[in-house]
């Protein structure tokens, strides 16, 4: 291809000026006098335009259409933009930038800020979270009642047996991953005064109203509070966290940008892992969790105590029951008890579960009784005549209806027909009276 001539260049410049003037919104078209590259956002088109003013011809040799992405970058055509504000200013839009979603770079930069995360309660769930935080290149320090020095070292975290030492490391965020039952006592004895002022305190308890109230009562006013509930655990979240729900409530976050960014940074870890981010009040969480999570744990525990085993003819449904048992049986009883004790909606859900179970059972037994009744009223060899005879022979003044009603009463009260079917059906009714 021949190199562009002066007239080619002028023509292209004119085209580009017209095009860009129509595609870049007025706000973005007012750019400063600065002599080097400055970046402004062309928000209306969802693209980013790099404006150049007063730069050299070589520098200016980058152009493209911001709106339709048709790039002249390959031939590097210089351009001159005419704008309402400064008609002699020049700019170009880089292809790479134009293809990026608006504001992505700023968001990524925010998330890139690494946090020093302190975990209080380094049990099953605390360690599970720590591993993922470390994978995401955050610094993790931990403290707990037990000795987790080795476990921490193995995953690349630092462990402080003494909570004072832990707090003096001044983590950006402190996450309580203690059992629901022990959280109140742990907070009461926790040396919060040794933490940095404005520390962000979060929790991952499976109930939410309780820690929210506890934090609001016990933490200094200048601490930020974020209540979290990752609705998954070491088993269900062993692999990817994609689409797993993370419920959060920004209970108290200071106005300063840095404090809001810190919260976003922490939430960003879960978002970047693919979690489904659900912002919800702690109260609403507890209402919904009682009828979902608590019931799941209860049914899992019930089935677990039945010791269900693999069979050679497992159906998909049965396998999901086995999975449910698997997913819940590794959780501590403290956790399950906490779900019950510290969620005021749990008792009601437990009652509903019990009622539903009795209703289903009653349905089965009602059907069974109906079958038995039908059976009683339609028995070979027990014609009304025969039954009557049998009772007369036994010296009882009972008609056929009376006899059958008596049998039905028996079934209703005991669930079974006492004695053999023959006995009640009047087989041999000619010879002897049915037993009662
Ligand atoms: P957990 O039995 O609920 O809690 C174990 C943690 O609590 C350990 O770190 C333990 O510390 C600490 N702890 C227990 N009793 C204590 C006491 N008297 N004083 C001080 N600390 C005490 O089991 P978990 O599964 O690890 O759950 C931790 C938290 O995460 C719970 O609040 C739970 O609701 C929440 N969560 C769990 C899951 C899950 O799937 N497991 C999912 C989401 C949220 P030591 O080991 O040092 O004794």
Tab-separated table of C-alpha atoms and ligand atoms in Angstrom:
chain	number	residue	atom	x	y	z
A	1	UNK	CA	0.000	0.000	0.000
A	2	UNK	CA	1.276	3.489	-0.853
A	3	UNK	CA	2.103	5.762	2.079
A	4	UNK	CA	-0.666	8.277	2.811
A	5	UNK	CA	-0.316	11.595	1.061
A	6	UNK	CA	-0.995	14.961	2.628
A	7	UNK	CA	-4.410	15.117	1.060
A	8	UNK	CA	-5.257	11.569	2.321
A	9	UNK	CA	-4.309	12.698	5.778
A	10	UNK	CA	-6.371	15.886	5.615
A	11	UNK	CA	-9.358	13.957	4.350
A	12	UNK	CA	-9.041	11.400	7.143
A	13	UNK	CA	-8.637	14.134	9.716
A	14	UNK	CA	-11.756	15.832	8.555
A	15	UNK	CA	-13.691	12.555	8.636
A	16	UNK	CA	-12.465	11.702	12.090
A	17	UNK	CA	-13.166	15.156	13.440
A	18	UNK	CA	-16.714	14.975	12.251
A	19	UNK	CA	-17.155	11.440	13.514
A	20	UNK	CA	-15.667	11.927	16.942
A	21	UNK	CA	-17.458	15.212	17.448
A	22	UNK	CA	-20.718	13.366	16.945
A	23	UNK	CA	-19.822	10.276	19.029
A	24	UNK	CA	-18.116	11.774	22.082
A	25	UNK	CA	-20.496	13.526	24.482
A	26	UNK	CA	-20.120	17.221	25.029
A	27	UNK	CA	-18.799	16.833	28.589
A	28	UNK	CA	-15.911	14.682	27.433
A	29	UNK	CA	-15.138	16.902	24.511
A	30	UNK	CA	-14.022	19.757	26.747
A	31	UNK	CA	-10.473	18.822	27.469
A	32	UNK	CA	-7.609	20.647	29.059
A	33	UNK	CA	-4.696	22.504	27.613
A	34	UNK	CA	-2.173	20.044	29.013
A	35	UNK	CA	0.587	19.162	26.616
A	36	UNK	CA	0.733	15.446	27.178
A	37	UNK	CA	-1.734	12.626	27.225
A	38	UNK	CA	-4.666	12.956	29.563
A	39	UNK	CA	-7.461	10.538	30.083
A	40	UNK	CA	-11.094	11.413	30.144
A	41	UNK	CA	-14.068	9.174	30.066
A	42	UNK	CA	-16.600	9.185	27.322
A	43	UNK	CA	-19.323	7.871	29.526
A	44	UNK	CA	-22.244	7.965	27.151
A	45	UNK	CA	-20.682	5.490	24.760
A	46	UNK	CA	-19.330	3.300	27.570
A	47	UNK	CA	-15.821	3.713	26.158
A	48	UNK	CA	-12.725	5.509	27.255
A	49	UNK	CA	-11.147	8.101	25.022
A	50	UNK	CA	-7.528	9.185	25.316
A	51	UNK	CA	-7.208	12.813	24.470
A	52	UNK	CA	-3.971	14.306	23.316
A	53	UNK	CA	-3.339	17.970	23.223
A	54	UNK	CA	-0.364	19.594	21.667
A	55	UNK	CA	1.534	16.330	21.302
A	56	UNK	CA	3.921	15.545	18.503
A	57	UNK	CA	2.734	14.340	15.151
A	58	UNK	CA	4.101	10.861	15.829
A	59	UNK	CA	2.243	10.706	19.117
A	60	UNK	CA	-0.898	11.770	17.479
A	61	UNK	CA	-0.791	8.930	14.966
A	62	UNK	CA	-3.384	6.836	16.683
A	63	UNK	CA	-6.977	7.069	15.802
A	64	UNK	CA	-10.174	5.139	15.742
A	65	UNK	CA	-13.799	5.494	16.025
A	66	UNK	CA	-14.874	5.330	19.641
A	67	UNK	CA	-18.409	4.406	18.868
A	68	UNK	CA	-18.280	1.584	16.379
A	69	UNK	CA	-14.815	0.345	17.141
A	70	UNK	CA	-13.677	0.702	13.533
A	71	UNK	CA	-10.016	1.377	13.963
A	72	UNK	CA	-7.638	3.231	11.799
A	73	UNK	CA	-4.817	2.187	14.091
A	74	UNK	CA	-3.205	-0.069	11.515
A	75	UNK	CA	-2.444	2.834	9.183
A	76	UNK	CA	-1.784	5.196	12.095
A	77	UNK	CA	-3.532	8.167	10.694
A	78	UNK	CA	-2.981	11.453	12.493
A	79	UNK	CA	-6.110	13.303	13.383
A	80	UNK	CA	-7.316	16.675	14.477
A	81	UNK	CA	-10.427	17.067	16.506
A	82	UNK	CA	-12.595	20.051	16.276
A	83	UNK	CA	-14.620	20.526	19.413
A	84	UNK	CA	-17.027	23.115	20.637
A	85	UNK	CA	-14.594	24.190	23.367
A	86	UNK	CA	-11.215	24.190	21.633
A	87	UNK	CA	-11.335	23.681	17.983
A	88	UNK	CA	-7.571	23.286	17.596
A	89	UNK	CA	-7.085	20.573	20.233
A	90	UNK	CA	-6.112	17.116	19.064
A	91	UNK	CA	-6.874	13.707	20.386
A	92	UNK	CA	-6.973	10.059	19.516
A	93	UNK	CA	-8.827	7.120	20.970
A	94	UNK	CA	-6.850	3.943	21.526
A	95	UNK	CA	-8.409	0.721	20.280
A	96	UNK	CA	-7.479	-1.206	23.404
A	97	UNK	CA	-9.084	1.351	25.682
A	98	UNK	CA	-12.194	1.594	23.603
A	99	UNK	CA	-12.753	-2.142	23.920
A	100	UNK	CA	-12.535	-2.067	27.746
A	101	UNK	CA	-15.751	-1.843	29.736
A	102	UNK	CA	-16.205	1.543	31.263
A	103	UNK	CA	-14.408	2.075	34.547
A	104	UNK	CA	-12.997	-1.451	34.633
A	105	UNK	CA	-9.497	-0.256	35.221
A	106	UNK	CA	-10.462	1.803	38.244
A	107	UNK	CA	-12.405	-1.095	39.725
A	108	UNK	CA	-9.557	-3.522	39.160
A	109	UNK	CA	-7.099	-1.120	40.763
A	110	UNK	CA	-9.299	-0.834	43.830
A	111	UNK	CA	-9.525	-4.575	44.188
A	112	UNK	CA	-5.845	-5.014	43.710
A	113	UNK	CA	-5.193	-3.358	47.028
A	114	UNK	CA	-4.159	-6.190	49.272
A	115	UNK	CA	-5.645	-6.414	52.722
A	116	UNK	CA	-4.198	-7.620	55.972
A	117	UNK	CA	-7.013	-9.838	57.189
A	118	UNK	CA	-7.176	-11.045	60.766
A	119	UNK	CA	-9.273	-14.108	61.487
A	120	UNK	CA	-10.563	-14.754	64.992
A	121	UNK	CA	-11.587	-18.409	65.370
A	122	UNK	CA	-9.320	-20.605	63.300
A	123	UNK	CA	-11.480	-23.725	63.195
A	124	UNK	CA	-12.967	-25.471	60.205
A	125	UNK	CA	-14.481	-22.434	58.562
A	126	UNK	CA	-11.868	-19.884	59.581
A	127	UNK	CA	-9.152	-21.958	57.911
A	128	UNK	CA	-11.277	-22.535	54.854
A	129	UNK	CA	-11.639	-18.766	54.346
A	130	UNK	CA	-7.984	-18.118	55.142
A	131	UNK	CA	-6.796	-20.483	52.412
A	132	UNK	CA	-8.859	-18.678	49.783
A	133	UNK	CA	-7.759	-15.213	50.987
A	134	UNK	CA	-4.131	-16.289	50.759
A	135	UNK	CA	-4.689	-17.691	47.265
A	136	UNK	CA	-5.902	-14.196	46.399
A	137	UNK	CA	-2.640	-12.787	47.725
A	138	UNK	CA	-4.016	-11.139	50.850
A	139	UNK	CA	-2.072	-11.352	54.094
A	140	UNK	CA	-3.744	-13.476	56.741
A	141	UNK	CA	-3.100	-13.477	60.464
A	142	UNK	CA	-5.127	-15.570	62.883
A	143	UNK	CA	-5.904	-16.140	66.515
A	144	UNK	CA	-8.009	-18.766	68.244
A	145	UNK	CA	-8.494	-20.594	71.500
A	146	UNK	CA	-6.610	-23.685	70.357
A	147	UNK	CA	-3.117	-23.992	68.953
A	148	UNK	CA	-3.157	-23.670	65.177
A	149	UNK	CA	0.470	-22.669	64.698
A	150	UNK	CA	1.234	-25.527	62.288
A	151	UNK	CA	-1.981	-25.292	60.310
A	152	UNK	CA	-1.395	-21.570	59.843
A	153	UNK	CA	2.217	-22.015	58.797
A	154	UNK	CA	1.259	-24.667	56.260
A	155	UNK	CA	-1.098	-22.329	54.433
A	156	UNK	CA	1.104	-19.249	54.704
A	157	UNK	CA	-0.718	-17.426	57.509
A	158	UNK	CA	0.737	-16.071	60.744
A	159	UNK	CA	-0.734	-17.347	63.977
A	160	UNK	CA	-0.899	-15.482	67.285
A	161	UNK	CA	-2.037	-17.440	70.266
A	162	UNK	CA	-2.359	-14.235	72.257
A	163	UNK	CA	-5.169	-11.938	71.022
A	164	UNK	CA	-3.184	-8.882	72.205
A	165	UNK	CA	-0.326	-9.793	69.872
A	166	UNK	CA	-2.825	-10.425	67.125
A	167	UNK	CA	-4.436	-6.995	67.527
A	168	UNK	CA	-1.082	-5.265	67.646
A	169	UNK	CA	-0.444	-6.430	64.100
A	170	UNK	CA	-3.128	-3.893	63.152
A	171	UNK	CA	-5.056	-5.853	60.547
A	172	UNK	CA	-7.204	-3.817	58.119
A	173	UNK	CA	-10.068	-6.200	58.702
A	174	UNK	CA	-10.914	-8.505	61.599
A	175	UNK	CA	-13.273	-11.359	60.774
A	176	UNK	CA	-14.959	-13.304	63.538
A	177	UNK	CA	-15.276	-16.958	62.464
A	178	UNK	CA	-15.981	-18.239	65.957
A	179	UNK	CA	-18.816	-20.606	66.756
A	180	UNK	CA	-22.136	-18.838	67.151
A	181	UNK	CA	-22.297	-19.937	70.768
A	182	UNK	CA	-18.869	-18.593	71.711
A	183	UNK	CA	-18.949	-15.298	69.814
A	184	UNK	CA	-20.360	-13.163	72.603
A	185	UNK	CA	-17.797	-14.357	75.155
A	186	UNK	CA	-14.992	-14.000	72.608
A	187	UNK	CA	-15.908	-10.402	71.787
A	188	UNK	CA	-16.330	-9.504	75.430
A	189	UNK	CA	-12.764	-10.514	76.166
A	190	UNK	CA	-11.269	-9.326	72.886
A	191	UNK	CA	-8.778	-6.433	73.223
A	192	UNK	CA	-10.407	-4.192	70.598
A	193	UNK	CA	-8.617	-1.184	72.099
A	194	UNK	CA	-5.374	-2.547	70.645
A	195	UNK	CA	-6.711	-2.483	67.116
A	196	UNK	CA	-6.262	0.493	64.859
A	197	UNK	CA	-8.994	3.075	65.054
A	198	UNK	CA	-11.487	2.616	62.178
A	199	UNK	CA	-10.758	-1.075	61.876
A	200	UNK	CA	-13.316	-2.906	59.786
A	201	UNK	CA	-14.885	-5.713	61.820
A	202	UNK	CA	-16.828	-8.436	60.064
A	203	UNK	CA	-18.297	-11.791	60.985
A	204	UNK	CA	-19.259	-14.896	59.056
A	205	UNK	CA	-21.726	-16.368	61.529
A	206	UNK	CA	-24.575	-18.350	60.028
A	207	UNK	CA	-27.066	-16.190	61.918
A	208	UNK	CA	-26.993	-12.465	61.374
A	209	UNK	CA	-29.178	-10.429	63.674
A	210	UNK	CA	-27.285	-11.635	66.711
A	211	UNK	CA	-23.740	-10.564	65.670
A	212	UNK	CA	-25.093	-7.310	64.262
A	213	UNK	CA	-26.561	-6.352	67.618
A	214	UNK	CA	-23.494	-7.593	69.444
A	215	UNK	CA	-21.126	-5.540	67.267
A	216	UNK	CA	-23.266	-2.434	67.565
A	217	UNK	CA	-23.288	-2.757	71.344
A	218	UNK	CA	-19.707	-3.768	71.967
A	219	UNK	CA	-17.513	-2.178	69.310
A	220	UNK	CA	-16.250	1.403	69.467
A	221	UNK	CA	-18.313	3.830	67.369
A	222	UNK	CA	-15.495	4.519	64.951
A	223	UNK	CA	-15.192	0.872	63.848
A	224	UNK	CA	-16.839	-0.150	60.602
A	225	UNK	CA	-19.151	-3.148	60.732
A	226	UNK	CA	-19.879	-5.591	57.937
A	227	UNK	CA	-22.010	-8.685	58.490
A	228	UNK	CA	-21.288	-11.506	56.066
A	229	UNK	CA	-22.662	-14.939	55.521
A	230	UNK	CA	-21.023	-17.104	52.897
A	231	UNK	CA	-23.873	-19.563	52.305
A	232	UNK	CA	-21.452	-22.412	51.717
A	233	UNK	CA	-18.824	-24.281	53.640
A	234	UNK	CA	-15.641	-26.287	53.301
A	235	UNK	CA	-17.566	-29.108	51.607
A	236	UNK	CA	-19.894	-27.260	49.280
A	237	UNK	CA	-17.241	-24.628	48.529
A	238	UNK	CA	-14.323	-27.013	48.146
A	239	UNK	CA	-13.887	-26.178	44.464
A	240	UNK	CA	-15.158	-23.091	42.762
A	241	UNK	CA	-17.281	-20.489	44.545
A	242	UNK	CA	-19.011	-19.642	41.315
A	243	UNK	CA	-22.684	-18.784	41.886
A	244	UNK	CA	-22.504	-19.608	45.592
A	245	UNK	CA	-24.392	-16.936	47.551
A	246	UNK	CA	-22.609	-14.433	49.766
A	247	UNK	CA	-25.062	-12.454	51.864
A	248	UNK	CA	-23.825	-9.147	53.232
A	249	UNK	CA	-25.130	-6.210	55.184
A	250	UNK	CA	-23.052	-3.023	55.427
A	251	UNK	CA	-24.219	-2.310	58.946
A	252	UNK	CA	-21.993	0.710	59.566
A	253	UNK	CA	-19.404	2.155	57.212
A	254	UNK	CA	-17.817	5.564	57.644
A	255	UNK	CA	-18.151	8.220	54.951
A	256	UNK	CA	-14.494	8.383	53.990
A	257	UNK	CA	-13.708	6.927	50.607
A	258	UNK	CA	-10.911	4.771	52.022
A	259	UNK	CA	-13.325	3.106	54.416
A	260	UNK	CA	-15.835	2.414	51.685
A	261	UNK	CA	-13.050	1.077	49.480
A	262	UNK	CA	-11.904	-1.260	52.226
A	263	UNK	CA	-15.374	-2.780	52.437
A	264	UNK	CA	-15.485	-3.092	48.659
A	265	UNK	CA	-12.052	-4.720	48.708
A	266	UNK	CA	-13.197	-7.386	51.103
A	267	UNK	CA	-16.438	-8.014	49.240
A	268	UNK	CA	-14.420	-7.994	46.029
A	269	UNK	CA	-12.633	-11.176	47.089
A	270	UNK	CA	-15.938	-13.034	47.083
A	271	UNK	CA	-17.159	-11.286	43.951
A	272	UNK	CA	-13.948	-12.122	42.092
A	273	UNK	CA	-14.312	-15.758	43.150
A	274	UNK	CA	-17.657	-15.722	41.349
A	275	UNK	CA	-19.984	-15.624	44.372
A	276	UNK	CA	-23.523	-14.429	43.874
A	277	UNK	CA	-23.476	-11.234	45.924
A	278	UNK	CA	-26.706	-10.707	47.829
A	279	UNK	CA	-27.085	-7.501	49.826
A	280	UNK	CA	-29.716	-8.123	52.469
A	281	UNK	CA	-30.553	-6.920	55.955
A	282	UNK	CA	-29.541	-9.216	58.800
A	283	UNK	CA	-33.193	-9.510	59.849
A	284	UNK	CA	-34.337	-10.626	56.409
A	285	UNK	CA	-31.412	-13.060	56.227
A	286	UNK	CA	-32.504	-14.771	59.434
A	287	UNK	CA	-36.085	-15.034	58.281
A	288	UNK	CA	-35.083	-16.675	55.021
A	289	UNK	CA	-32.285	-18.799	56.473
A	290	UNK	CA	-34.581	-20.401	59.054
A	291	UNK	CA	-36.768	-21.881	56.364
A	292	UNK	CA	-33.903	-22.845	54.086
A	293	UNK	CA	-30.587	-23.414	55.830
A	294	UNK	CA	-31.890	-24.537	59.206
A	295	UNK	CA	-34.331	-26.961	57.598
A	296	UNK	CA	-31.560	-28.303	55.346
A	297	UNK	CA	-29.341	-28.951	58.367
A	298	UNK	CA	-32.206	-30.531	60.290
A	299	UNK	CA	-33.159	-32.902	57.484
A	300	UNK	CA	-29.480	-33.682	56.832
A	301	UNK	CA	-29.018	-34.582	60.495
A	302	UNK	CA	-32.186	-36.677	60.596
A	303	UNK	CA	-31.148	-38.622	57.524
A	304	UNK	CA	-27.617	-38.883	58.895
A	305	UNK	CA	-28.914	-40.549	62.033
A	306	UNK	CA	-30.693	-43.107	59.797
A	307	UNK	CA	-27.251	-44.131	58.506
A	308	UNK	CA	-28.337	-44.222	54.886
A	309	UNK	CA	-26.002	-46.323	52.780
A	310	UNK	CA	-25.101	-46.470	49.117
A	311	UNK	CA	-27.111	-49.020	47.161
A	312	UNK	CA	-26.463	-50.571	43.768
A	313	UNK	CA	-29.614	-48.890	42.442
A	314	UNK	CA	-29.139	-45.304	43.697
A	315	UNK	CA	-31.474	-42.872	41.980
A	316	UNK	CA	-30.454	-39.276	41.401
A	317	UNK	CA	-32.830	-38.211	44.155
A	318	UNK	CA	-31.297	-40.644	46.595
A	319	UNK	CA	-27.823	-39.465	45.683
A	320	UNK	CA	-28.785	-35.910	46.472
A	321	UNK	CA	-29.971	-37.111	49.876
A	322	UNK	CA	-26.628	-38.804	50.447
A	323	UNK	CA	-24.917	-35.574	49.398
A	324	UNK	CA	-27.034	-33.637	51.830
A	325	UNK	CA	-25.987	-35.950	54.649
A	326	UNK	CA	-22.387	-35.573	53.547
A	327	UNK	CA	-22.585	-31.784	53.384
A	328	UNK	CA	-24.101	-31.392	56.819
A	329	UNK	CA	-22.552	-34.189	58.838
A	330	UNK	CA	-19.114	-32.550	58.984
A	331	UNK	CA	-20.494	-29.402	60.560
A	332	UNK	CA	-20.174	-29.245	64.311
A	333	UNK	CA	-23.205	-29.711	66.516
A	334	UNK	CA	-22.398	-26.287	68.008
A	335	UNK	CA	-22.991	-24.790	64.618
A	336	UNK	CA	-26.328	-26.550	64.223
A	337	UNK	CA	-27.391	-25.669	67.737
A	338	UNK	CA	-26.405	-22.055	67.099
A	339	UNK	CA	-28.636	-21.978	64.016
A	340	UNK	CA	-31.494	-22.973	66.276
A	341	UNK	CA	-30.762	-20.985	69.422
A	342	UNK	CA	-29.703	-17.715	67.844
A	343	UNK	CA	-32.331	-17.423	65.147
A	344	UNK	CA	-35.685	-16.544	66.560
A	345	UNK	CA	-37.438	-17.901	63.460
A	346	UNK	CA	-36.006	-21.413	63.851
A	347	UNK	CA	-38.499	-22.788	66.378
A	348	UNK	CA	-41.422	-21.913	64.154
A	349	UNK	CA	-39.761	-23.647	61.202
A	350	UNK	CA	-39.034	-26.727	63.287
A	351	UNK	CA	-42.709	-26.870	64.279
A	352	UNK	CA	-43.733	-26.508	60.664
A	353	UNK	CA	-41.423	-29.358	59.716
A	354	UNK	CA	-42.892	-31.555	62.417
A	355	UNK	CA	-46.436	-30.724	61.374
A	356	UNK	CA	-45.650	-31.406	57.733
A	357	UNK	CA	-44.195	-34.778	58.680
A	358	UNK	CA	-47.304	-35.764	60.643
A	359	UNK	CA	-49.533	-34.604	57.807
A	360	UNK	CA	-47.676	-36.721	55.291
A	361	UNK	CA	-47.765	-39.696	57.623
A	362	UNK	CA	-51.492	-39.199	58.227
A	363	UNK	CA	-52.068	-39.088	54.489
A	364	UNK	CA	-50.392	-42.465	54.134
A	365	UNK	CA	-52.296	-44.035	56.978
A	366	UNK	CA	-55.612	-42.633	55.822
A	367	UNK	CA	-55.044	-44.243	52.453
A	368	UNK	CA	-54.086	-47.477	54.170
A	369	UNK	CA	-57.226	-47.426	56.245
A	370	UNK	CA	-59.364	-46.841	53.193
A	371	UNK	CA	-57.819	-49.875	51.534
A	372	UNK	CA	-58.381	-51.972	54.592
A	373	UNK	CA	-61.985	-50.800	54.810
A	374	UNK	CA	-62.578	-51.674	51.175
A	375	UNK	CA	-61.025	-55.003	51.834
A	376	UNK	CA	-63.294	-55.633	54.808
A	377	UNK	CA	-66.422	-54.780	52.893
A	378	UNK	CA	-65.513	-56.917	49.956
A	379	UNK	CA	-64.278	-60.172	51.278
A	380	UNK	CA	-64.879	-63.457	49.533
A	381	UNK	CA	-67.088	-65.680	51.508
A	382	UNK	CA	-68.211	-62.983	53.877
A	383	UNK	CA	-71.595	-62.169	52.514
A	384	UNK	CA	-73.893	-60.317	54.873
A	385	UNK	CA	-75.728	-63.546	55.431
A	386	UNK	CA	-72.609	-65.431	56.470
A	387	UNK	CA	-71.434	-62.707	58.819
A	388	UNK	CA	-74.829	-62.487	60.450
A	389	UNK	CA	-74.877	-66.204	60.934
A	390	UNK	CA	-71.438	-66.133	62.498
A	391	UNK	CA	-72.423	-63.567	65.083
A	392	UNK	CA	-75.720	-65.318	65.849
A	393	UNK	CA	-73.841	-68.486	66.373
A	394	UNK	CA	-71.577	-66.716	68.780
A	395	UNK	CA	-74.641	-65.637	70.672
A	396	UNK	CA	-74.163	-61.994	69.886
A	397	UNK	CA	-76.965	-59.900	68.610
A	398	UNK	CA	-74.947	-58.054	66.091
A	399	UNK	CA	-75.793	-57.368	62.496
A	400	UNK	CA	-73.353	-57.304	59.632
A	401	UNK	CA	-72.907	-53.555	59.890
A	402	UNK	CA	-72.085	-53.742	63.563
A	403	UNK	CA	-69.453	-56.361	62.915
A	404	UNK	CA	-67.728	-54.342	60.227
A	405	UNK	CA	-67.802	-51.150	62.259
A	406	UNK	CA	-66.151	-52.983	65.058
A	407	UNK	CA	-63.364	-54.058	62.763
A	408	UNK	CA	-62.894	-50.519	61.461
A	409	UNK	CA	-62.636	-49.191	65.002
A	410	UNK	CA	-59.971	-51.724	65.664
A	411	UNK	CA	-58.008	-50.690	62.576
A	412	UNK	CA	-58.306	-47.004	63.433
A	413	UNK	CA	-57.092	-47.418	66.947
A	414	UNK	CA	-54.308	-49.934	66.390
A	415	UNK	CA	-53.376	-49.396	62.772
A	416	UNK	CA	-53.700	-53.127	62.078
A	417	UNK	CA	-56.349	-55.735	61.990
A	418	UNK	CA	-55.873	-57.798	65.078
A	419	UNK	CA	-55.592	-61.465	64.325
A	420	UNK	CA	-55.499	-62.985	60.899
A	421	UNK	CA	-57.497	-61.792	57.980
A	422	UNK	CA	-59.356	-65.065	57.925
A	423	UNK	CA	-60.377	-64.622	61.486
A	424	UNK	CA	-61.954	-61.268	60.823
A	425	UNK	CA	-63.230	-61.926	57.387
A	426	UNK	CA	-65.571	-64.574	58.529
A	427	UNK	CA	-63.794	-67.461	56.821
A	428	UNK	CA	-65.228	-70.358	58.557
A	429	UNK	CA	-67.914	-68.042	59.756
A	430	UNK	CA	-70.274	-70.943	59.559
A	431	UNK	CA	-68.318	-72.832	62.128
A	432	UNK	CA	-67.263	-70.241	64.689
A	433	UNK	CA	-67.661	-66.602	65.569
A	434	UNK	CA	-64.884	-64.200	64.617
A	435	UNK	CA	-62.511	-63.415	67.412
A	436	UNK	CA	-62.794	-59.924	68.853
B	1	LIG	P1	-17.978	-23.966	64.823
B	1	LIG	O1	-17.980	-25.131	65.701
B	1	LIG	O2	-19.269	-23.250	64.648
B	1	LIG	O3	-16.857	-22.930	65.320
B	1	LIG	C1	-15.555	-23.336	65.589
B	1	LIG	C2	-14.744	-22.126	65.987
B	1	LIG	O4	-15.246	-21.516	67.166
B	1	LIG	C3	-13.300	-22.499	66.278
B	1	LIG	O5	-12.499	-21.535	65.726
B	1	LIG	C4	-13.231	-22.488	67.783
B	1	LIG	O6	-11.993	-22.115	68.251
B	1	LIG	C5	-14.207	-21.415	68.147
B	1	LIG	N1	-14.744	-21.658	69.470
B	1	LIG	C6	-15.597	-22.633	69.815
B	1	LIG	N2	-15.874	-22.554	71.142
B	1	LIG	C7	-15.152	-21.521	71.626
B	1	LIG	C8	-15.012	-20.919	72.897
B	1	LIG	N3	-15.670	-21.367	73.942
B	1	LIG	N4	-14.192	-19.846	73.003
B	1	LIG	C9	-13.525	-19.379	71.935
B	1	LIG	N5	-13.633	-19.909	70.705
B	1	LIG	C10	-14.423	-20.946	70.545
B	1	LIG	O7	-17.462	-24.474	63.416
B	1	LIG	P2	-17.066	-23.741	62.060
B	1	LIG	O8	-17.615	-24.578	60.988
B	1	LIG	O9	-15.615	-23.492	62.045
B	1	LIG	O10	-17.860	-22.361	62.026
B	1	LIG	C11	-17.284	-21.147	62.427
B	1	LIG	C12	-18.262	-20.013	62.137
B	1	LIG	O11	-18.485	-19.935	60.741
B	1	LIG	C13	-19.619	-20.245	62.792
B	1	LIG	O12	-20.101	-19.046	63.300
B	1	LIG	C14	-20.498	-20.699	61.648
B	1	LIG	O13	-21.846	-20.332	61.823
B	1	LIG	C15	-19.871	-19.941	60.465
B	1	LIG	N6	-20.062	-20.580	59.168
B	1	LIG	C16	-19.752	-21.896	59.018
B	1	LIG	C17	-19.982	-22.496	57.796
B	1	LIG	C18	-19.651	-23.952	57.596
B	1	LIG	O14	-20.070	-24.498	56.585
B	1	LIG	N7	-18.927	-24.592	58.452
B	1	LIG	C19	-20.495	-21.757	56.731
B	1	LIG	C20	-20.772	-20.417	56.915
B	1	LIG	C21	-20.565	-19.830	58.135
B	1	LIG	P3	-10.928	-23.237	68.697
B	1	LIG	O15	-10.900	-24.207	67.555
B	1	LIG	O16	-9.686	-22.497	68.866
B	1	LIG	O17	-11.446	-23.850	69.945
